[in-house]
XYZ file of N, CA and C in Angstrom:
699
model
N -16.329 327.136 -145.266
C -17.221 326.113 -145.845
C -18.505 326.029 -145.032
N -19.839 326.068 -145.736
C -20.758 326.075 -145.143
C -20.727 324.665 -144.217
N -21.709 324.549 -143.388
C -21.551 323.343 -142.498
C -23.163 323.235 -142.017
N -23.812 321.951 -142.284
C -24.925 321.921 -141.962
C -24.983 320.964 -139.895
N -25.517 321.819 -139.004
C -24.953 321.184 -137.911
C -26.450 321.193 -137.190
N -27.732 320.767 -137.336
C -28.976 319.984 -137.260
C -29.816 319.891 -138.314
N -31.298 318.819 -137.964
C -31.592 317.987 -138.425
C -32.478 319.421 -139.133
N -32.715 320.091 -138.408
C -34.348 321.313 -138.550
C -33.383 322.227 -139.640
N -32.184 322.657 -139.844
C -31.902 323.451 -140.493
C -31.336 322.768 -141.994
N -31.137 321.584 -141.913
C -31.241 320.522 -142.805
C -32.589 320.606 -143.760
N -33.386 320.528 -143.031
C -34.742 320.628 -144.077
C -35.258 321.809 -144.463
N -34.395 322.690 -144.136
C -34.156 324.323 -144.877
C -33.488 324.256 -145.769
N -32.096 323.817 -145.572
C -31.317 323.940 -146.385
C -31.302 323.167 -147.483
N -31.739 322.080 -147.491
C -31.830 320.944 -149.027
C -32.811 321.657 -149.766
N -33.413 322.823 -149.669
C -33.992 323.803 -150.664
C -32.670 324.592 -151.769
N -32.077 325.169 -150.464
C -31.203 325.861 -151.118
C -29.421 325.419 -151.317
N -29.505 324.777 -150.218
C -27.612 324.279 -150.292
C -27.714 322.264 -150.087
N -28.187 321.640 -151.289
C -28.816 320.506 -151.125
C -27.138 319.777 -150.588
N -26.027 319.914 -151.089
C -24.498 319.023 -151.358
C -24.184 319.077 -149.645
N -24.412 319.995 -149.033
C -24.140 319.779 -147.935
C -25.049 318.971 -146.817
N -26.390 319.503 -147.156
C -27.355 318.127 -146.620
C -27.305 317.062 -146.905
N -26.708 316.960 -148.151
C -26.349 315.320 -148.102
C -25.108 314.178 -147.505
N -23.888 316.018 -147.269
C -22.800 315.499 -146.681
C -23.078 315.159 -145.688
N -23.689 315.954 -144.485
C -24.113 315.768 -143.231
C -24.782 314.783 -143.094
N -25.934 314.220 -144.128
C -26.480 313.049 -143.875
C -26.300 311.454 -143.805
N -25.507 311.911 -144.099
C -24.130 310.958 -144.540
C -23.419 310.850 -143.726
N -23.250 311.497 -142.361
C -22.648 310.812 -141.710
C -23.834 311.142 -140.214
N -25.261 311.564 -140.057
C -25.714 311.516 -139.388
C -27.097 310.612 -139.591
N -26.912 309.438 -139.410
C -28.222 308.496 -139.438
C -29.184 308.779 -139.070
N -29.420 309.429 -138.023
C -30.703 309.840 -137.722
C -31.402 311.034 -138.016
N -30.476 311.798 -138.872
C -31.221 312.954 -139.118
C -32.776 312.450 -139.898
N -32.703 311.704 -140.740
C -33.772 311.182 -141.845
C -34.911 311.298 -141.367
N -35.013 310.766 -139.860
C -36.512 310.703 -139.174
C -37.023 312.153 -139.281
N -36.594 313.196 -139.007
C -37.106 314.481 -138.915
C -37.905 314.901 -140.992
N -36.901 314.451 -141.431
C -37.402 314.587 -143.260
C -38.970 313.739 -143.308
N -38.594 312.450 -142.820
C -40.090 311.566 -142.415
C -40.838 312.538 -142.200
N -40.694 312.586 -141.187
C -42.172 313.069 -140.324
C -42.588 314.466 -141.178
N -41.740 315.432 -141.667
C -42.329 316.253 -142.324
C -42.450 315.887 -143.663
N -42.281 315.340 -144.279
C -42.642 315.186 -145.494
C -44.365 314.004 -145.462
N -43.893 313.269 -144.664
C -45.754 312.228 -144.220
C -46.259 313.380 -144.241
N -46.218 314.160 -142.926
C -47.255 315.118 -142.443
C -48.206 316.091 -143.307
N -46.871 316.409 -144.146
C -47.114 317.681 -144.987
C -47.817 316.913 -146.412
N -47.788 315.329 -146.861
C -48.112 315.172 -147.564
C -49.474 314.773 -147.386
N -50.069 314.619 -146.019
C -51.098 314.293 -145.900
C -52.535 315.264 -145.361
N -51.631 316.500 -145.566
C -52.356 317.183 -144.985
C -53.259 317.796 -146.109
N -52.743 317.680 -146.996
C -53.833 318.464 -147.835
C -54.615 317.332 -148.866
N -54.552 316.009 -148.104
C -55.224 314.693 -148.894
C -56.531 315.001 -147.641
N -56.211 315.179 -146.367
C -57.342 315.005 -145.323
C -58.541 316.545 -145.873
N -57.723 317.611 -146.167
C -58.088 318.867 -146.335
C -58.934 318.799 -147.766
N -58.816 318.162 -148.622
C -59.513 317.674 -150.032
C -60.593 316.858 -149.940
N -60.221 315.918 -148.840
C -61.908 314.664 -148.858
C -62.805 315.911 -148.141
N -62.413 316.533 -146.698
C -63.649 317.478 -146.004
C -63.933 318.619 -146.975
N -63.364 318.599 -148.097
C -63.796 320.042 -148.968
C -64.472 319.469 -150.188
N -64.263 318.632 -150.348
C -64.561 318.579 -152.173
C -66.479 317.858 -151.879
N -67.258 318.247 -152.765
C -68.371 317.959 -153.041
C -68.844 316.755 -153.292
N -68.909 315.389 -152.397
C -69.081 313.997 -152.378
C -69.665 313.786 -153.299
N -71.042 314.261 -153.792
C -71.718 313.497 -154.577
C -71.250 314.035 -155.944
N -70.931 314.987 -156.075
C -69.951 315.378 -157.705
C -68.907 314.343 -157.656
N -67.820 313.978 -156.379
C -66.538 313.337 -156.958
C -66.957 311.954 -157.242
N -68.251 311.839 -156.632
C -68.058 310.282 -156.378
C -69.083 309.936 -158.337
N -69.704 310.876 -159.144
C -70.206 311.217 -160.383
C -68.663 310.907 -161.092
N -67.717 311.815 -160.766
C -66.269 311.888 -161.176
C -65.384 310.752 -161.315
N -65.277 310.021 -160.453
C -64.976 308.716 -160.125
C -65.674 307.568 -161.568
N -66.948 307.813 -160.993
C -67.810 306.646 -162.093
C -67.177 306.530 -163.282
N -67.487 308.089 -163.614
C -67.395 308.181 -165.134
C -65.846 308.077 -165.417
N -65.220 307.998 -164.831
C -63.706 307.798 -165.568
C -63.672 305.779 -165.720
N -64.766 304.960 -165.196
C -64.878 303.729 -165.120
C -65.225 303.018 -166.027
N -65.955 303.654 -166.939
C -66.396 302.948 -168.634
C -67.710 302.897 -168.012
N -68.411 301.921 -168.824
C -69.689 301.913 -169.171
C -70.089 301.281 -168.026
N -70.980 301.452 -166.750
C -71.522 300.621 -165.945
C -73.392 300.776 -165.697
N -73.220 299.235 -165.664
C -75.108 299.266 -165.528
C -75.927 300.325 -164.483
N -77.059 300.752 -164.161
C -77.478 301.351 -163.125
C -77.330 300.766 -161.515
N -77.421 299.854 -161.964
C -77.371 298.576 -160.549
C -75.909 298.503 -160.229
N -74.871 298.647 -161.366
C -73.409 298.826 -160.748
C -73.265 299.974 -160.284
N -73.941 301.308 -160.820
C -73.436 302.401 -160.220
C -73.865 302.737 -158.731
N -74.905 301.898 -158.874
C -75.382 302.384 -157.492
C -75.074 301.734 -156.467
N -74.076 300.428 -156.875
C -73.731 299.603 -155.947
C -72.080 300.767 -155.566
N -71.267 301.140 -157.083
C -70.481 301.468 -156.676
C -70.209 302.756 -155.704
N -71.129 303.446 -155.707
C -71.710 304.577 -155.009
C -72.085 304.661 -153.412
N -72.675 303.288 -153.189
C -72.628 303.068 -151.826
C -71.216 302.826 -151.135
N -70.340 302.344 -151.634
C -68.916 302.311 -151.759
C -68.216 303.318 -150.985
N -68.542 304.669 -152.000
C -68.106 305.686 -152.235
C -68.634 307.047 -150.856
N -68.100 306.456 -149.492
C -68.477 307.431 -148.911
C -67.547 307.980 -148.438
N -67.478 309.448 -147.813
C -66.543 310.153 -147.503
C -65.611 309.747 -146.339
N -65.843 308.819 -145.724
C -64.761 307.841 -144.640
C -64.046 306.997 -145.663
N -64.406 306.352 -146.213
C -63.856 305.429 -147.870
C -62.651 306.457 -148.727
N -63.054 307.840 -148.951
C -62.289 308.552 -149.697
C -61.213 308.980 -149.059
N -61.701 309.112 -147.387
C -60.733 309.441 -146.392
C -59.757 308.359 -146.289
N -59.872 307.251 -146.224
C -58.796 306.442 -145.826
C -58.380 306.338 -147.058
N -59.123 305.984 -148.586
C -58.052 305.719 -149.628
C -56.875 307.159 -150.276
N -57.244 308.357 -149.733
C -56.039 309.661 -149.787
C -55.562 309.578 -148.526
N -55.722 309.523 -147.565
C -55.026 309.814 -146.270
C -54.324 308.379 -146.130
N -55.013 307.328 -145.832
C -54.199 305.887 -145.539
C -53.218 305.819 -146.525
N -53.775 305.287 -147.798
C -53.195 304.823 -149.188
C -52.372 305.410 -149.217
N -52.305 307.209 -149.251
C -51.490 307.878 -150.013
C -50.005 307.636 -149.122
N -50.219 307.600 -147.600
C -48.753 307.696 -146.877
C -48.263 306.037 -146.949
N -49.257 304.630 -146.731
C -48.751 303.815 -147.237
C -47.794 303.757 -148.636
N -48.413 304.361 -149.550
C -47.869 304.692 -150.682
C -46.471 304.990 -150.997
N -46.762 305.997 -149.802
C -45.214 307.117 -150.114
C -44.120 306.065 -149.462
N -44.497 305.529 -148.634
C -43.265 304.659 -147.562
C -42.871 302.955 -148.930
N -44.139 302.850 -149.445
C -43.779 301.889 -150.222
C -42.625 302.043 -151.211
N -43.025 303.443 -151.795
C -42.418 303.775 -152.873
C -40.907 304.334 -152.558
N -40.506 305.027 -151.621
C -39.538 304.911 -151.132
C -38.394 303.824 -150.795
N -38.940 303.125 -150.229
C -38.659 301.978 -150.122
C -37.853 300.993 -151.596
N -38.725 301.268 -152.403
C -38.295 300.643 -153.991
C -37.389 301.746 -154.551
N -37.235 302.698 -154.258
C -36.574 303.851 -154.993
C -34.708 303.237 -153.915
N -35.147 303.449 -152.434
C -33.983 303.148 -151.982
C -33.137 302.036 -152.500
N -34.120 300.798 -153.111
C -33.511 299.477 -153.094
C -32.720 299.913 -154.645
N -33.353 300.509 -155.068
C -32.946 300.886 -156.737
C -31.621 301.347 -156.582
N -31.542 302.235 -155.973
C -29.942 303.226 -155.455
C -29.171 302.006 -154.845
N -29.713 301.580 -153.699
C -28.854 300.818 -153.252
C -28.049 299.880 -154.382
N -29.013 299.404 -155.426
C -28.141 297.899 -156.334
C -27.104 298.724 -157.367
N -27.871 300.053 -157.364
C -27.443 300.847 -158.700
C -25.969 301.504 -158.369
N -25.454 301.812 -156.795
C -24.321 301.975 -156.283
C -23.619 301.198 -155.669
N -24.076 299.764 -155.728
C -23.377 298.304 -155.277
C -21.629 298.423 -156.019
N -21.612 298.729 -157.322
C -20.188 298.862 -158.398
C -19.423 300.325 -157.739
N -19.805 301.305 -156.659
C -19.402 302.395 -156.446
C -17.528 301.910 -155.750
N -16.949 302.311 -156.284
C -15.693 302.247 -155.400
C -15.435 302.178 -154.084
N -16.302 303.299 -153.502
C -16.221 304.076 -152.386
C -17.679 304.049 -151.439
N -18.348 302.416 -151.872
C -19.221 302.190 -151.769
C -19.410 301.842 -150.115
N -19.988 302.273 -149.535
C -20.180 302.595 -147.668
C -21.992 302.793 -147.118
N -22.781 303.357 -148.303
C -24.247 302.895 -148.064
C -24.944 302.162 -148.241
N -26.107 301.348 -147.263
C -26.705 299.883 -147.107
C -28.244 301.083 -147.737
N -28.869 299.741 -147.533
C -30.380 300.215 -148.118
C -30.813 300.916 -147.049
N -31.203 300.839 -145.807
C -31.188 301.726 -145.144
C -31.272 303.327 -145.074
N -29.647 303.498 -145.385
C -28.932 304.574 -145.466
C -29.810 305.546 -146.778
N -30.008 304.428 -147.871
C -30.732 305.135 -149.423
C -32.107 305.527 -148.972
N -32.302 304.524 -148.092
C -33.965 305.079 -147.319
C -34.460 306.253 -146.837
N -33.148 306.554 -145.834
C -33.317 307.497 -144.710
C -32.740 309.120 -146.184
N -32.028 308.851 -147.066
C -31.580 309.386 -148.105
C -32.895 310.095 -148.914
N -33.926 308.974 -149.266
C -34.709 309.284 -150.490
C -35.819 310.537 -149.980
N -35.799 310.346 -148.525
C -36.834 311.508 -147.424
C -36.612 312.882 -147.716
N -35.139 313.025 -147.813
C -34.185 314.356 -148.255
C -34.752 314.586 -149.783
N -34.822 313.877 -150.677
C -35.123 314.222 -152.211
C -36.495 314.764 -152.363
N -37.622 313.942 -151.167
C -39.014 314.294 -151.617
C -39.583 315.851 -150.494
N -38.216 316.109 -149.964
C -38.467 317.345 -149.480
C -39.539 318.062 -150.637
N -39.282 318.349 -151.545
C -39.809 319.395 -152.591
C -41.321 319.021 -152.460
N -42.065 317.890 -151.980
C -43.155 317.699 -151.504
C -43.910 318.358 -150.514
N -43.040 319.139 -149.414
C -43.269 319.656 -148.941
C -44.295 321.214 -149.585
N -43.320 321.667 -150.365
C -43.327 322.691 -151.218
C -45.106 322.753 -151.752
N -45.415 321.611 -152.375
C -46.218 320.897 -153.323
C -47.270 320.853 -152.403
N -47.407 320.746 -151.193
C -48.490 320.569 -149.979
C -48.954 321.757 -149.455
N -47.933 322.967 -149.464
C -48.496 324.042 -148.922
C -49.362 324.897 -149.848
N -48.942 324.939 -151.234
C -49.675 325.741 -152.318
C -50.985 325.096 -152.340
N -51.105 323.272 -152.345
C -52.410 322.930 -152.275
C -53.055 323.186 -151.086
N -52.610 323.244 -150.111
C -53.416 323.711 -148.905
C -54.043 325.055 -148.902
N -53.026 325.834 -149.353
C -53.501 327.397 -149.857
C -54.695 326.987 -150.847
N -54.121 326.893 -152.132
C -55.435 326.387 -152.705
C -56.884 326.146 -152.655
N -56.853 325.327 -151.803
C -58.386 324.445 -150.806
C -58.515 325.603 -149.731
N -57.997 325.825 -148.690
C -58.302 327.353 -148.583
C -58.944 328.440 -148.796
N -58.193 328.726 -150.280
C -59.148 330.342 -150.762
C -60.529 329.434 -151.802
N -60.505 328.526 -152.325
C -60.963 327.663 -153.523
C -62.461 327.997 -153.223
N -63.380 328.132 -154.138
C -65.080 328.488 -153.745
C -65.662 327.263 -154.071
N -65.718 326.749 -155.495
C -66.046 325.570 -155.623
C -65.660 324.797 -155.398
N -66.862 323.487 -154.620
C -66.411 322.154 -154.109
C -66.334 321.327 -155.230
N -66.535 321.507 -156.095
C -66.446 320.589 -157.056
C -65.019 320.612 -157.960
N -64.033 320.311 -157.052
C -62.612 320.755 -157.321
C -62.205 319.265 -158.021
N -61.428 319.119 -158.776
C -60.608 317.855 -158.940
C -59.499 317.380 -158.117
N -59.223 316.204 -158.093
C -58.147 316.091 -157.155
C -56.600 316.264 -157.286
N -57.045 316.668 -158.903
C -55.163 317.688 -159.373
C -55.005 318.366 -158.904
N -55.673 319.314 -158.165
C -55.810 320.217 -157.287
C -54.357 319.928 -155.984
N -54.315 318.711 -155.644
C -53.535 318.636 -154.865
C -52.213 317.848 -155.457
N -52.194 318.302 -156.601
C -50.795 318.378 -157.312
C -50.558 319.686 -158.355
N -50.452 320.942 -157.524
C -50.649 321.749 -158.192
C -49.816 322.949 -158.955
N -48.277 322.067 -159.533
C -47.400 322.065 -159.901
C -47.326 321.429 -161.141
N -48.752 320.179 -161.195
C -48.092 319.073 -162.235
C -48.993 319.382 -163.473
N -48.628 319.236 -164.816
C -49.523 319.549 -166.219
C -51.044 319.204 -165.990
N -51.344 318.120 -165.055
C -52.482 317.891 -165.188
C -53.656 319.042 -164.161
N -52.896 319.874 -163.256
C -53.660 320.882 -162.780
C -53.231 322.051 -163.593
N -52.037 322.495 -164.071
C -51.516 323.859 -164.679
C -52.802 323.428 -166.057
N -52.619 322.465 -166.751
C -53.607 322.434 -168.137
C -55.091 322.080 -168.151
N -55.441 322.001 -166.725
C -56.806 321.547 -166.751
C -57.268 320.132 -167.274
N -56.600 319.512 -167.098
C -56.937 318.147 -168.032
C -57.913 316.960 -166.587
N -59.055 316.843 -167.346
C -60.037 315.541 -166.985
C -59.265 314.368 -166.063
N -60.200 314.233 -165.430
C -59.693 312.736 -164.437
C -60.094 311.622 -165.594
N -61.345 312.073 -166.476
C -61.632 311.340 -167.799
C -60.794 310.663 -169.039
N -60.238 312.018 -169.090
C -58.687 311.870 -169.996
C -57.727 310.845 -170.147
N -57.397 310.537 -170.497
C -56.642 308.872 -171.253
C -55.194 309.783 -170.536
N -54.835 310.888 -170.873
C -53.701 311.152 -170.308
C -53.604 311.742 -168.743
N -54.537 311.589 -167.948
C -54.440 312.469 -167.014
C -53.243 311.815 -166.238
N -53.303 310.284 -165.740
C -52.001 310.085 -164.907
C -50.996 309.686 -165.721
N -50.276 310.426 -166.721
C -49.167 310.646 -167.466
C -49.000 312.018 -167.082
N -50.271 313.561 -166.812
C -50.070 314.405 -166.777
C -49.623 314.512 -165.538
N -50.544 314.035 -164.550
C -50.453 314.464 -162.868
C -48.887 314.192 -162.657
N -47.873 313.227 -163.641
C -46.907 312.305 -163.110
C -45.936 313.703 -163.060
N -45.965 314.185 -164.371
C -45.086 315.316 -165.118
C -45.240 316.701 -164.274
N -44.407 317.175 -163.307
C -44.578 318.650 -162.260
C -43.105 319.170 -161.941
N -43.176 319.607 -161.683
C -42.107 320.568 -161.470
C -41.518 320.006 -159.783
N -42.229 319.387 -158.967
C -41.703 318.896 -158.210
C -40.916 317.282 -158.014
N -41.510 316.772 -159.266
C -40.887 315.707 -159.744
C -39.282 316.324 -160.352
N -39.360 316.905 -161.075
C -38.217 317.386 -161.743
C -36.867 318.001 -160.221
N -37.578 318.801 -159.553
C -36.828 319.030 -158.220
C -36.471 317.791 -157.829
N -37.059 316.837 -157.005
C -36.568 315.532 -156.745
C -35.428 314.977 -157.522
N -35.789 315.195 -158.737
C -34.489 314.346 -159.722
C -33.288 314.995 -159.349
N -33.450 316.437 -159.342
C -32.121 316.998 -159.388
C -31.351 316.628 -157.676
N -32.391 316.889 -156.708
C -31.894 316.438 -155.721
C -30.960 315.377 -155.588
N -31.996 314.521 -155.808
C -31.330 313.031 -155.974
C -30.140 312.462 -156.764
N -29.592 313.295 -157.540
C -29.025 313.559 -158.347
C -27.106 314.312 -158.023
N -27.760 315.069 -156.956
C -26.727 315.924 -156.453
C -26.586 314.808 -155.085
N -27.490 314.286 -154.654
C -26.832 313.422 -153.303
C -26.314 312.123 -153.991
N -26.452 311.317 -154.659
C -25.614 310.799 -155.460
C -24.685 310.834 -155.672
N -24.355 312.215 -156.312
C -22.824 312.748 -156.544
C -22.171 312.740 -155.433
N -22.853 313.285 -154.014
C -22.021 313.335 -153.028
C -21.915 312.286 -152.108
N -22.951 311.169 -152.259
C -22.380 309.634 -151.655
C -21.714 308.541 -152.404
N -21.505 308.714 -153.695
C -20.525 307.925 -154.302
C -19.665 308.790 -155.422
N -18.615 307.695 -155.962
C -17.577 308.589 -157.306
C -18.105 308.707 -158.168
N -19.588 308.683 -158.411
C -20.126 308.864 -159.594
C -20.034 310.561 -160.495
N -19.774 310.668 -161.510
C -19.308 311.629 -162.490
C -20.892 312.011 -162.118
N -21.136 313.634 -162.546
C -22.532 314.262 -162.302
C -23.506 313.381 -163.855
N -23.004 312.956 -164.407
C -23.807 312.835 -165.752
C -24.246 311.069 -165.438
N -23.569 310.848 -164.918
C -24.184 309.374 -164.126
C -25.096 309.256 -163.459
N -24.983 310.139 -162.241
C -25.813 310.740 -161.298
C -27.166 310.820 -161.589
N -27.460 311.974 -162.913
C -28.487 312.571 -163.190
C -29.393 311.289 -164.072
N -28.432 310.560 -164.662
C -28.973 309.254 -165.560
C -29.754 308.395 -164.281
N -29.184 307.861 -163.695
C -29.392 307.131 -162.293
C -31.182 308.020 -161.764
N -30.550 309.245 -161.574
C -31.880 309.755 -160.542
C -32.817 309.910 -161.439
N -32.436 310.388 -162.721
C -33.733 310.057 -163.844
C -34.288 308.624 -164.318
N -34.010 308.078 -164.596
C -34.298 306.748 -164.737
C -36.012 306.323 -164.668
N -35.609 305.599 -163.394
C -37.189 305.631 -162.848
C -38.145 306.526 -163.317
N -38.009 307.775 -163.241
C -39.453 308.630 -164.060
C -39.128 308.267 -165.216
N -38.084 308.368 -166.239
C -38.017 308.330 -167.521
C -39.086 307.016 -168.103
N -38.171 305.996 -167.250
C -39.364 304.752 -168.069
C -40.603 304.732 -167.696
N -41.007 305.446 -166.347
C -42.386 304.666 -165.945
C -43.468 306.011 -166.707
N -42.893 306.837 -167.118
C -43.822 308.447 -167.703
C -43.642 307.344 -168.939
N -42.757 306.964 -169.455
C -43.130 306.314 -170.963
C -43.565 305.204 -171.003
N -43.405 304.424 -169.884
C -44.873 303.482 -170.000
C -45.847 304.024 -169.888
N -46.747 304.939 -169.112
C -47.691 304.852 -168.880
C -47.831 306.035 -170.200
N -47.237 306.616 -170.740
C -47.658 307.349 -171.920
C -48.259 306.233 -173.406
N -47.280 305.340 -173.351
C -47.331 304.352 -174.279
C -48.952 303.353 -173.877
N -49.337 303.309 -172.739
C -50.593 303.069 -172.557
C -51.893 304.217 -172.536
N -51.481 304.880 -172.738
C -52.664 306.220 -172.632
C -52.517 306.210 -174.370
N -51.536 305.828 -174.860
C -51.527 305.483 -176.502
C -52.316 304.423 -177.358
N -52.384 303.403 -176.151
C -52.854 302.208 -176.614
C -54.303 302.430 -176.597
């Protein structure tokens, strides 16, 4: 039987042998911090690598116009706004605040959603240090955009760019677009996550796999159809 026996070969292996990273994690609490730190790192690296590359006065044109109709005197107010320390902290700050927030609500979700588990033994915590392991595939998602920005000639890149897995960079679709954050939502690394999450599930409670997958889908299911149902409206 395979046997996962550290934290570094852990975040190898939930690529390829996810049931056992979750066994091990499961009974090693601290492995999670090591998933942290690379998954922050790696997610922020190509948010810092996008503000020093992309063409300020195009994104900050880009920006406007996805805003509706604004007077000259608003744009130019909003423009002063709009400087490249401003863009820096709202992708680099925002985005890892973000990720810890959202985690956070995903854990509490698992946690209430396996409260009825029989064999029920994980606190919120535990779903916390858990959900780090699922967004591994982020990792994945950080290096192609880094490559990306990299070889890329024009600065006048969009910032799907650094989701470059998800419909809204594979189809080219507008930051303008009524659907773009329905598109950016929809990637192939979202879909990895589910399954992850999905398979550690199975292996921290008695849940049947078809439970599992309901459970780890969920959350995207409704919030892609809300926000589709508003890109409708």
């Amino acid at each position: 039987m395979h046997s996962v026996t550290n934290p570094l070969q852990a975040c190898n292996d939930i690529f390829f042998k996810p049931g056992g990273v979750f066994t091990a994690v499961g009974e090693k609490n601290n492995w999670s911090w090591v998933a942290f730190i690379v998954v922050i790192v790696m997610a922020l690296l190509p948010q810092y690598l996008f503000v020093n590359f992309v063409d300020i006065a195009w994104y900050q044109d880009l920006i406007i116009s996805t805003e509706g109709d604004l007077s000259p005197a608003e744009i130019d107010q909003r423009r002063a706004f709009m400087t490249r320390s401003a863009f820096m902290l709202q992708h680099v700050v925002f985005t890892g605040i973000g990720f810890i927030v959202i985690q956070a609500i995903m854990a509490l979700y698992l946690h209430l959603c396996t409260r009825n588990d029989d064999s029920h033994v994980f606190g919120f915590t535990d779903w916390y240090g858990f959900m780090w392991w699922t967004a591994m595939p982020a990792v994945i998602n950080s290096l192609v955009a880094v490559a990306l920005l990299l070889f890329w000639v024009d600065h006048q890149v969009s910032p799907a760019i650094l989701a470059p897995f998800s419909l809204a960079f594979v189809l080219g679709i507008e930051m303008s677009s009524q659907w773009y954050g329905v598109a950016s939502g929809l990637s192939l690394i979202t879909l990895w996550s589910i399954y992850l999450m999905a398979v550690g599930i199975a292996r921290w409670t008695s849940f049947s796999t078809k439970k599992s997958v309901i459970i780890a889908a969920a959350p995207t299911v409704f919030f892609t159809s809300l926000f589709a149902l508003f890109a409708l409206t």
